[in-house]
GROMACS .gro file of C-alpha atoms in nm:
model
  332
    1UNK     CA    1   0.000   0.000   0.000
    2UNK     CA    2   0.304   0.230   0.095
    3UNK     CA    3   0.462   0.120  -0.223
    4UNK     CA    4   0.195   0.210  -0.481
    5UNK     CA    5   0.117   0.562  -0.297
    6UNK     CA    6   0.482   0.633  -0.316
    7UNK     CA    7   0.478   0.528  -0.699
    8UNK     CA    8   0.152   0.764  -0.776
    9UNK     CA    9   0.337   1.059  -0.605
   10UNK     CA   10   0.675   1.044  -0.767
   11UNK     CA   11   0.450   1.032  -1.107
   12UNK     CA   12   0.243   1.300  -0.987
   13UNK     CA   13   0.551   1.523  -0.912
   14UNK     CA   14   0.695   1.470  -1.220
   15UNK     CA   15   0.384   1.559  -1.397
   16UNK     CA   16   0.386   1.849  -1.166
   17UNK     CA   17   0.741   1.949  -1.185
   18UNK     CA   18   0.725   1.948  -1.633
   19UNK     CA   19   0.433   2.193  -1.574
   20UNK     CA   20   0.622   2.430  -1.378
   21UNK     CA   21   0.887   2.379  -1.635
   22UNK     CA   22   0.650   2.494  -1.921
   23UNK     CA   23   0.547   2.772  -1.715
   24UNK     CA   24   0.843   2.917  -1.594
   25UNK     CA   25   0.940   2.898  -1.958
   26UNK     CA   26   0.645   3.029  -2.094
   27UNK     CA   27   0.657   3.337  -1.856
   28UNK     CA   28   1.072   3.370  -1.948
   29UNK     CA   29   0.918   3.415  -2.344
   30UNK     CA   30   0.754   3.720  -2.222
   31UNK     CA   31   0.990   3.855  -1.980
   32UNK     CA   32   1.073   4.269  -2.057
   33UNK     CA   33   1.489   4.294  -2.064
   34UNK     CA   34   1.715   4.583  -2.129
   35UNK     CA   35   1.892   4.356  -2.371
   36UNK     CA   36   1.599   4.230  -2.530
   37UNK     CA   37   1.685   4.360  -2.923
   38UNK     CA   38   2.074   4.275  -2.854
   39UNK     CA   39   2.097   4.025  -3.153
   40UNK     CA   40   1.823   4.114  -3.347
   41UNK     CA   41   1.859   4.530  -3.320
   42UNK     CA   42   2.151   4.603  -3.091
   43UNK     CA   43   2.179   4.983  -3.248
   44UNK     CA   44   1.828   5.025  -3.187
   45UNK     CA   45   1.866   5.277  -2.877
   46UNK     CA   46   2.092   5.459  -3.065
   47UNK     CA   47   1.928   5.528  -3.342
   48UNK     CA   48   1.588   5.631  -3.115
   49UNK     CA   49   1.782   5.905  -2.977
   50UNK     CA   50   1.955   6.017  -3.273
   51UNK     CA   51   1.597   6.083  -3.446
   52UNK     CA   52   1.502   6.244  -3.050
   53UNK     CA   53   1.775   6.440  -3.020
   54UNK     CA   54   1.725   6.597  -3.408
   55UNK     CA   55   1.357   6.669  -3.310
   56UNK     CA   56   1.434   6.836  -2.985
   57UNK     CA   57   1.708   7.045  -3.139
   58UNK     CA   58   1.400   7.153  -3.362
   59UNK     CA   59   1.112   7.204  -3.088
   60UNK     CA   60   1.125   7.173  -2.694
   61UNK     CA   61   0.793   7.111  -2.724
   62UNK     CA   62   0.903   6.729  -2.821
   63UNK     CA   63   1.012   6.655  -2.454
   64UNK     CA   64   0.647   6.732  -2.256
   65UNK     CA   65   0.490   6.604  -2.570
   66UNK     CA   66   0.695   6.247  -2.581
   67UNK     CA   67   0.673   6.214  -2.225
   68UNK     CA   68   0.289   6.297  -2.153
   69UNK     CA   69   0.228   6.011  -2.434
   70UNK     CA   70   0.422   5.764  -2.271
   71UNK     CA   71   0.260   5.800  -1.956
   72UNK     CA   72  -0.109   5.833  -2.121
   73UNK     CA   73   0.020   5.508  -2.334
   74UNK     CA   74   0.065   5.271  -2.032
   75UNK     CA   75  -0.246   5.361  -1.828
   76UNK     CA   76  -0.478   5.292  -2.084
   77UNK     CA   77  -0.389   4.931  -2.182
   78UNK     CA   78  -0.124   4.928  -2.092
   79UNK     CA   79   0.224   5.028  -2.221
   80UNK     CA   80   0.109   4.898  -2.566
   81UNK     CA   81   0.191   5.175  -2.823
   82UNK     CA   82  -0.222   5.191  -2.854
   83UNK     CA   83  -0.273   5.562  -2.820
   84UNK     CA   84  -0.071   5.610  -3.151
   85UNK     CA   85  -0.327   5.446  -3.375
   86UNK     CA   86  -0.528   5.679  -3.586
   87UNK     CA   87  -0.911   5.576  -3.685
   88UNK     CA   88  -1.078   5.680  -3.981
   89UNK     CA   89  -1.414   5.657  -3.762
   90UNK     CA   90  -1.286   5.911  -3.458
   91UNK     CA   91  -1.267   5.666  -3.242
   92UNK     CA   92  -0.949   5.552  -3.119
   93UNK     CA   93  -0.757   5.564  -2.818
   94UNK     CA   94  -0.642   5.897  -2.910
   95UNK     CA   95  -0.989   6.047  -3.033
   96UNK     CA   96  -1.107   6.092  -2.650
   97UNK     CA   97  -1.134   6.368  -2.502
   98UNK     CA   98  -0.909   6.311  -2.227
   99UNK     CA   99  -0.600   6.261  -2.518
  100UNK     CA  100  -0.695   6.596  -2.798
  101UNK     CA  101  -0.460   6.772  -2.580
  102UNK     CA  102  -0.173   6.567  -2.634
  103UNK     CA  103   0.049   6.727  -2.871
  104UNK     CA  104   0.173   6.607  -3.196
  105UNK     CA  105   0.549   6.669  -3.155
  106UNK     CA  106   0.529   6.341  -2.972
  107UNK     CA  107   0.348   6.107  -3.180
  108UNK     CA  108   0.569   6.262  -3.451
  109UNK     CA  109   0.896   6.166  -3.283
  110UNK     CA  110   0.738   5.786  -3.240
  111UNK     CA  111   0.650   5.823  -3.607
  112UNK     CA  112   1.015   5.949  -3.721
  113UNK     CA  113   1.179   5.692  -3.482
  114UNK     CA  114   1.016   5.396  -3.598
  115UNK     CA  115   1.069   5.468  -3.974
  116UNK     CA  116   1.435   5.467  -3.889
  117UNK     CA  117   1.450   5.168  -3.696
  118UNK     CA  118   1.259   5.010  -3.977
  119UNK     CA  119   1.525   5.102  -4.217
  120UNK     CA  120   1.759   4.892  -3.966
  121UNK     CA  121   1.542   4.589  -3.822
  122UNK     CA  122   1.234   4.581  -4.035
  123UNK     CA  123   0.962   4.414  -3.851
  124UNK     CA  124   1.148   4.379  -3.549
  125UNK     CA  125   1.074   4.645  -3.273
  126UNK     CA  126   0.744   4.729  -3.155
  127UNK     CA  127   0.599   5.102  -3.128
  128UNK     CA  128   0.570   5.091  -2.766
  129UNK     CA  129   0.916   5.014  -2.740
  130UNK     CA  130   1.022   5.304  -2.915
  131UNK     CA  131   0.767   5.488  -2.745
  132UNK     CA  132   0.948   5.381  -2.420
  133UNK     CA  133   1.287   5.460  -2.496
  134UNK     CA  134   1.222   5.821  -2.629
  135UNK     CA  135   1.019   5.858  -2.298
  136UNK     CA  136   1.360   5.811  -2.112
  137UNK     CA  137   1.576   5.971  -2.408
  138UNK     CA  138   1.336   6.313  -2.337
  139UNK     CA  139   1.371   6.307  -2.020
  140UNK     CA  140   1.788   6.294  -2.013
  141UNK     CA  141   1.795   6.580  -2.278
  142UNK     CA  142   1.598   6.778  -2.040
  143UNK     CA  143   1.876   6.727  -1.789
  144UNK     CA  144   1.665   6.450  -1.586
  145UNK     CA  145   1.806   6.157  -1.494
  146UNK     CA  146   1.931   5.831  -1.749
  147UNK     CA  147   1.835   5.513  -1.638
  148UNK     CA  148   1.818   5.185  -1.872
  149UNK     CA  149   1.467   5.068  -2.002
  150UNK     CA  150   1.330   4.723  -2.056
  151UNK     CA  151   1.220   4.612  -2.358
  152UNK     CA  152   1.046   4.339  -2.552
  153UNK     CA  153   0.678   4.520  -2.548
  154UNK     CA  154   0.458   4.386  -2.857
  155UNK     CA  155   0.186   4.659  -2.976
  156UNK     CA  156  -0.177   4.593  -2.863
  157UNK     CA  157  -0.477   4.512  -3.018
  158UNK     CA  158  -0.720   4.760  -2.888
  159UNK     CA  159  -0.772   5.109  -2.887
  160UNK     CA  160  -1.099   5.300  -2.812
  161UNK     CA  161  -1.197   5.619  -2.764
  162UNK     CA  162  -1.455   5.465  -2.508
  163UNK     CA  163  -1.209   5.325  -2.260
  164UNK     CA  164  -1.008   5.628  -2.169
  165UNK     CA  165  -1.251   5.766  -1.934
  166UNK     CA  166  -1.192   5.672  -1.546
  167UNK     CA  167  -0.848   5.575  -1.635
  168UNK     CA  168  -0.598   5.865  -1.661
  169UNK     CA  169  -0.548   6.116  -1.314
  170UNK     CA  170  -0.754   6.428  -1.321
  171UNK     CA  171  -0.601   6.783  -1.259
  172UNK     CA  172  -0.923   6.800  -0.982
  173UNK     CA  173  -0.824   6.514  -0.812
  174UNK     CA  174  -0.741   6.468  -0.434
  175UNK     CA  175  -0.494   6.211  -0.262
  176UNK     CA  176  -0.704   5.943  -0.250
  177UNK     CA  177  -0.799   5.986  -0.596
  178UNK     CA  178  -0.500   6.000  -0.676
  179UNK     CA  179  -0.331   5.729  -0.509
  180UNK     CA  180  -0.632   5.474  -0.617
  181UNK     CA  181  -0.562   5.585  -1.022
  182UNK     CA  182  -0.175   5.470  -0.979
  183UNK     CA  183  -0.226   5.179  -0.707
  184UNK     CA  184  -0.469   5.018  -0.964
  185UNK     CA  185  -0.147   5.008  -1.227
  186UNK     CA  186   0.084   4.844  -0.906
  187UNK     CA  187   0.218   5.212  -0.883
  188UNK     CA  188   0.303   5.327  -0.517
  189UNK     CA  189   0.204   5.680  -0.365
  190UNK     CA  190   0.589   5.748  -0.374
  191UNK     CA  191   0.587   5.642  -0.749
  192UNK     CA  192   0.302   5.873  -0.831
  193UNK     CA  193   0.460   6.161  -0.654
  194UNK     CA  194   0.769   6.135  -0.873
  195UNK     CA  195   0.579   6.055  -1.168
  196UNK     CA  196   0.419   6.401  -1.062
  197UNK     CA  197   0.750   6.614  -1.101
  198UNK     CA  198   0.733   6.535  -1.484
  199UNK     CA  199   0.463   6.846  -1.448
  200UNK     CA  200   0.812   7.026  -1.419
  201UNK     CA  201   0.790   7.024  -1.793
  202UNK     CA  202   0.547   7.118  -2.030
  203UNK     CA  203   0.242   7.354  -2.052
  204UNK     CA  204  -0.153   7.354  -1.973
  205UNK     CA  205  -0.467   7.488  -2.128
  206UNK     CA  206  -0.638   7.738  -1.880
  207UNK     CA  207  -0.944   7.566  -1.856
  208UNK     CA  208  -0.791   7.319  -1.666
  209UNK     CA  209  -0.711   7.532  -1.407
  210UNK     CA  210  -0.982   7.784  -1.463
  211UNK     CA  211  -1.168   7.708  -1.157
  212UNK     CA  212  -0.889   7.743  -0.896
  213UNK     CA  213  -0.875   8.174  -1.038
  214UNK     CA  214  -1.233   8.207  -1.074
  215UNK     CA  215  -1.538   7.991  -0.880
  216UNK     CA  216  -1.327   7.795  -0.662
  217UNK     CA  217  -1.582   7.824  -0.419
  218UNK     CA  218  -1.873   8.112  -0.276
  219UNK     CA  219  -1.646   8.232  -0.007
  220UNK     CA  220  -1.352   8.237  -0.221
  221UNK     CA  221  -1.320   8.293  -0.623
  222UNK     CA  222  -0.947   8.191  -0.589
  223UNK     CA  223  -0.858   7.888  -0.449
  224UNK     CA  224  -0.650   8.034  -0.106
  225UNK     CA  225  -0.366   7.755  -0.117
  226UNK     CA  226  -0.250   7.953  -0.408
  227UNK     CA  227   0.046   8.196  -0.360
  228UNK     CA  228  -0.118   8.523  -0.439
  229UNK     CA  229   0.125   8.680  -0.666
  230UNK     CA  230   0.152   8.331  -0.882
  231UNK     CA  231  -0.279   8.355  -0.857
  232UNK     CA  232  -0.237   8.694  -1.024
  233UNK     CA  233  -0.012   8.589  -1.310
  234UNK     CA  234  -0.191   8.328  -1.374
  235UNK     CA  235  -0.507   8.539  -1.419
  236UNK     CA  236  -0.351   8.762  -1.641
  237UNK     CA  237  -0.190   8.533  -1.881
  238UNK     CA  238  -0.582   8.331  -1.845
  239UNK     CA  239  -0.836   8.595  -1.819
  240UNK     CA  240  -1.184   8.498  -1.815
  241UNK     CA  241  -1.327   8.377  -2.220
  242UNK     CA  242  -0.982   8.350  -2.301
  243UNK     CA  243  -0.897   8.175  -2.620
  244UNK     CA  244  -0.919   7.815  -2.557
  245UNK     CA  245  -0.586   7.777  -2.788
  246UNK     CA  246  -0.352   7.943  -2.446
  247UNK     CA  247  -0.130   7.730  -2.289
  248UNK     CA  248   0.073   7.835  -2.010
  249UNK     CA  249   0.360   7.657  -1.834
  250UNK     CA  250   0.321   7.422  -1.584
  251UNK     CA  251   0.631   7.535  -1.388
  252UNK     CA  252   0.664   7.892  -1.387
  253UNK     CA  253   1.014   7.917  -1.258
  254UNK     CA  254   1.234   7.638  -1.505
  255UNK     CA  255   1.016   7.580  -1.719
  256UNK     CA  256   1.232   7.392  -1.942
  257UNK     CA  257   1.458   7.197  -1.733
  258UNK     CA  258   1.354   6.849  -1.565
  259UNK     CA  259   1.509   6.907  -1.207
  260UNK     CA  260   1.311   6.930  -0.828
  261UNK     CA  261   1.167   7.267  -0.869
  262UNK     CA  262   0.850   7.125  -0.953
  263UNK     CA  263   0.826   7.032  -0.536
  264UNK     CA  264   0.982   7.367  -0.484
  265UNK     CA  265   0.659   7.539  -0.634
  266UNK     CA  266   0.453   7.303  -0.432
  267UNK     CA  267   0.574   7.401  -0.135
  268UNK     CA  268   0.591   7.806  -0.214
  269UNK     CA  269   0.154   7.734  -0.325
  270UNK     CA  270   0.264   7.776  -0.686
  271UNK     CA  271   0.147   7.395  -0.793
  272UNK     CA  272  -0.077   7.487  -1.102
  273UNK     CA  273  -0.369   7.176  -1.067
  274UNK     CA  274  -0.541   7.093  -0.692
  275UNK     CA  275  -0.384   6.762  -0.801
  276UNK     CA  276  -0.018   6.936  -0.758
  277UNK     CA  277  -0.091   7.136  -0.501
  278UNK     CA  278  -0.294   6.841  -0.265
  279UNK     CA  279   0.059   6.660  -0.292
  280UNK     CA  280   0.190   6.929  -0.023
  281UNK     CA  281  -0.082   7.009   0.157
  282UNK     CA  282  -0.199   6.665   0.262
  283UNK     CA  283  -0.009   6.550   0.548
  284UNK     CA  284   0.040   6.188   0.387
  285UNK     CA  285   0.235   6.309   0.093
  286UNK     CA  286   0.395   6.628   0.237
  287UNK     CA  287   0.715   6.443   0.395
  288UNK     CA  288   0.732   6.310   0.050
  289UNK     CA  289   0.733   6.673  -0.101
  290UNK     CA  290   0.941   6.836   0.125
  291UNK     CA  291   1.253   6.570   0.063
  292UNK     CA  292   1.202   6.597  -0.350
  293UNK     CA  293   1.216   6.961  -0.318
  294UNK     CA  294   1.549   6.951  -0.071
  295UNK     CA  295   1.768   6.670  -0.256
  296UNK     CA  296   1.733   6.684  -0.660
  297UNK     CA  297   1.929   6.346  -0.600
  298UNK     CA  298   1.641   6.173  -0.434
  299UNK     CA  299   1.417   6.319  -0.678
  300UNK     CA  300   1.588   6.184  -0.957
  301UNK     CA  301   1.613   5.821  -0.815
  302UNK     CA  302   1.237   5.795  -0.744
  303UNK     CA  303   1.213   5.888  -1.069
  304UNK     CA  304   1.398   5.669  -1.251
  305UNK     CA  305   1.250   5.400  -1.065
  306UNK     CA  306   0.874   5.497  -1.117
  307UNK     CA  307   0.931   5.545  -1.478
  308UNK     CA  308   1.086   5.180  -1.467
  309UNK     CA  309   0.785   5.032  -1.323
  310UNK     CA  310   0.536   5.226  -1.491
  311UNK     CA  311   0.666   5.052  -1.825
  312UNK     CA  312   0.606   4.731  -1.700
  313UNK     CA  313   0.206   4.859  -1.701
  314UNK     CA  314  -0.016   4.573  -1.909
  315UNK     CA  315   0.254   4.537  -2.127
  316UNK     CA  316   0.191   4.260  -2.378
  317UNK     CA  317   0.469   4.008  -2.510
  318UNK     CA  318   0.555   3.665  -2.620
  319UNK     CA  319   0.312   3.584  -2.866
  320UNK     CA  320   0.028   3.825  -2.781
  321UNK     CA  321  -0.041   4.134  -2.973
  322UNK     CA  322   0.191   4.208  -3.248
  323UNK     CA  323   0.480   4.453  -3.404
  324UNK     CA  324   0.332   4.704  -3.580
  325UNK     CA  325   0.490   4.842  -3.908
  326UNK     CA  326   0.317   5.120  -3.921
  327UNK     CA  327   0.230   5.341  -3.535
  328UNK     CA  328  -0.086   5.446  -3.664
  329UNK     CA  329  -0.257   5.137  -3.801
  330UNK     CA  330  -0.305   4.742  -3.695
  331UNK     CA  331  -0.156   4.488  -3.940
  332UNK     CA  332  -0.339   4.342  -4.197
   0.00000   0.00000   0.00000
């Protein structure tokens, strides 16, 4: 009796064992690496920033625009290159409302980047990878930190207009809010704090701020957290009915430099959204605030580490999804 039960459990382990075999294999197929494209494209990250570098030296606007997509990529499913497909109906990823703002000097650098690499390794490297490289590429030219990127993303499947909405962090948002949009995506509140400093870059429409100069509330028109000198400017370069088209910048002090001043605003009431500004004045993320805006050098780590894990977001690889040749359109 010993003897057979012993027999049925050394087959049953083996049986079990070759499973976890074929999973653990199965799982190393899809496994993101930094030398993913070594033998098959091992120029590939330099020829990503030599078409980045040529389209910054041509408009700054590139950097906010390149990095805004990357982050609006990965949190709507996934870091899959799906907000760069174009629909002749209106109504893809990009068509919602939540992504007409995001600017087309960074779907053209994607664009530009992957007609290069196709020249190179035709049929090889997926959008979203390229996508995730000029993300970090961006980033260093703005004087941020470098840090390597995994690869070995393969471009989604789906992208609708219709599932944006409840998925991207709005510029009304509180901490909670806040920290339940990035925990959802395995990001932690000290990732999303970092991921916050990007805002150290780039510009805004007024009417996204609008309501923290005007009808913040009955007792107050302007929302009091905000310095009241940087409350003024910001009402006259967005005076009421102005032009939708105006775009201010996000950080009025370096405007064009990725360092910790971002936290340094925060702190002086000069964060532009009440999702900036909450970041300092809730007790739960102030500690977090005050350190970014001391020590560039703890800043800059976060950072690099947040943007790591945020391109590990839903990515798809192995055999699902598929390289696209073309960023704007699914293969035939």
């Amino acid at each position: 009796m010993e003897g057979s039960w012993r027999s049925r459990s050394s087959s049953s382990t083996g049986v079990l064992v070759l499973l976890l075999l074929m999973v653990v294999m199965q799982s190393g197929e899809g496994q993101l690496a930094e030398d993913f494209y070594s033998k098959t494209c091992p120029n590939l990250e330099a020829i990503v920033n030599q078409v980045v570098s040529t389209k910054v030296s041509q408009t700054f606007t590139t950097i906010p625009a390149t990095l805004r997509l990357f982050f609006h990529d990965c949190f709507v499913e996934g870091c899959d290159g799906s907000v760069l497909i174009s629909s002749p109906n209106g109504d893809a990823e990009k068509d919602s409302p939540d992504n007409l703002s995001l600017a087309g000097d960074g779907f053209d650098t994607v664009f530009k980047a992957k007609q290069a690499v196709e020249a190179s390794c035709p049929a090889t490297v997926s959008c979203a990878d390229i996508l995730t490289i000029a993300a970090r590429d961006v980033v260093v030219l703005a004087g941020g930190p470098s840090f390597n990127v995994e690869l070995g993303r393969r471009d989604g499947l789906i992208s609708q207009a219709s599932r944006v909405q409840g998925n991207l962090p709005e510029p009304t948002f509180n901490l909670d809010q806040l920290n339940s949009n990035f925990v959802k995506n395995g990001l932690s509140q000290i990732d999303m704090i970092a991921l916050s400093g990007a805002h150290t870059l780039g510009f805004s429409h007024c009417n996204r701020f609008a309501n923290r100069i005007y009808n913040f509330s009955s007792s107050s028109p302007v929302d009091p957290s905000l310095d009241p000198e940087y409350a003024k400017q910001l009402m006259e370069a967005c005076p009421r009915n102005v032009d939708p088209r105006i775009a201010i910048d996000m950080d009025p002090v370096t405007p064009r430099a990725f360092d910790n001043v971002y936290y340094q605003n925060l702190v002086a009431g000069k964060g532009l959204f009440t999702s900036d500004d909450v970041l300092f004045s809730d007790p739960a993320s102030q500690t977090t605030v005050n350190d970014f805006a001391r020590n560039a050098g703890d800043f800059n780590g976060a950072f690099a580490t947040a943007m790591r894990k945020l391109g590990r977001v839903g990515v798809k690889t192995g055999n699902v999804g598929q390289i696209r040749i073309d960023c704007t359109a699914f293969n035939s």
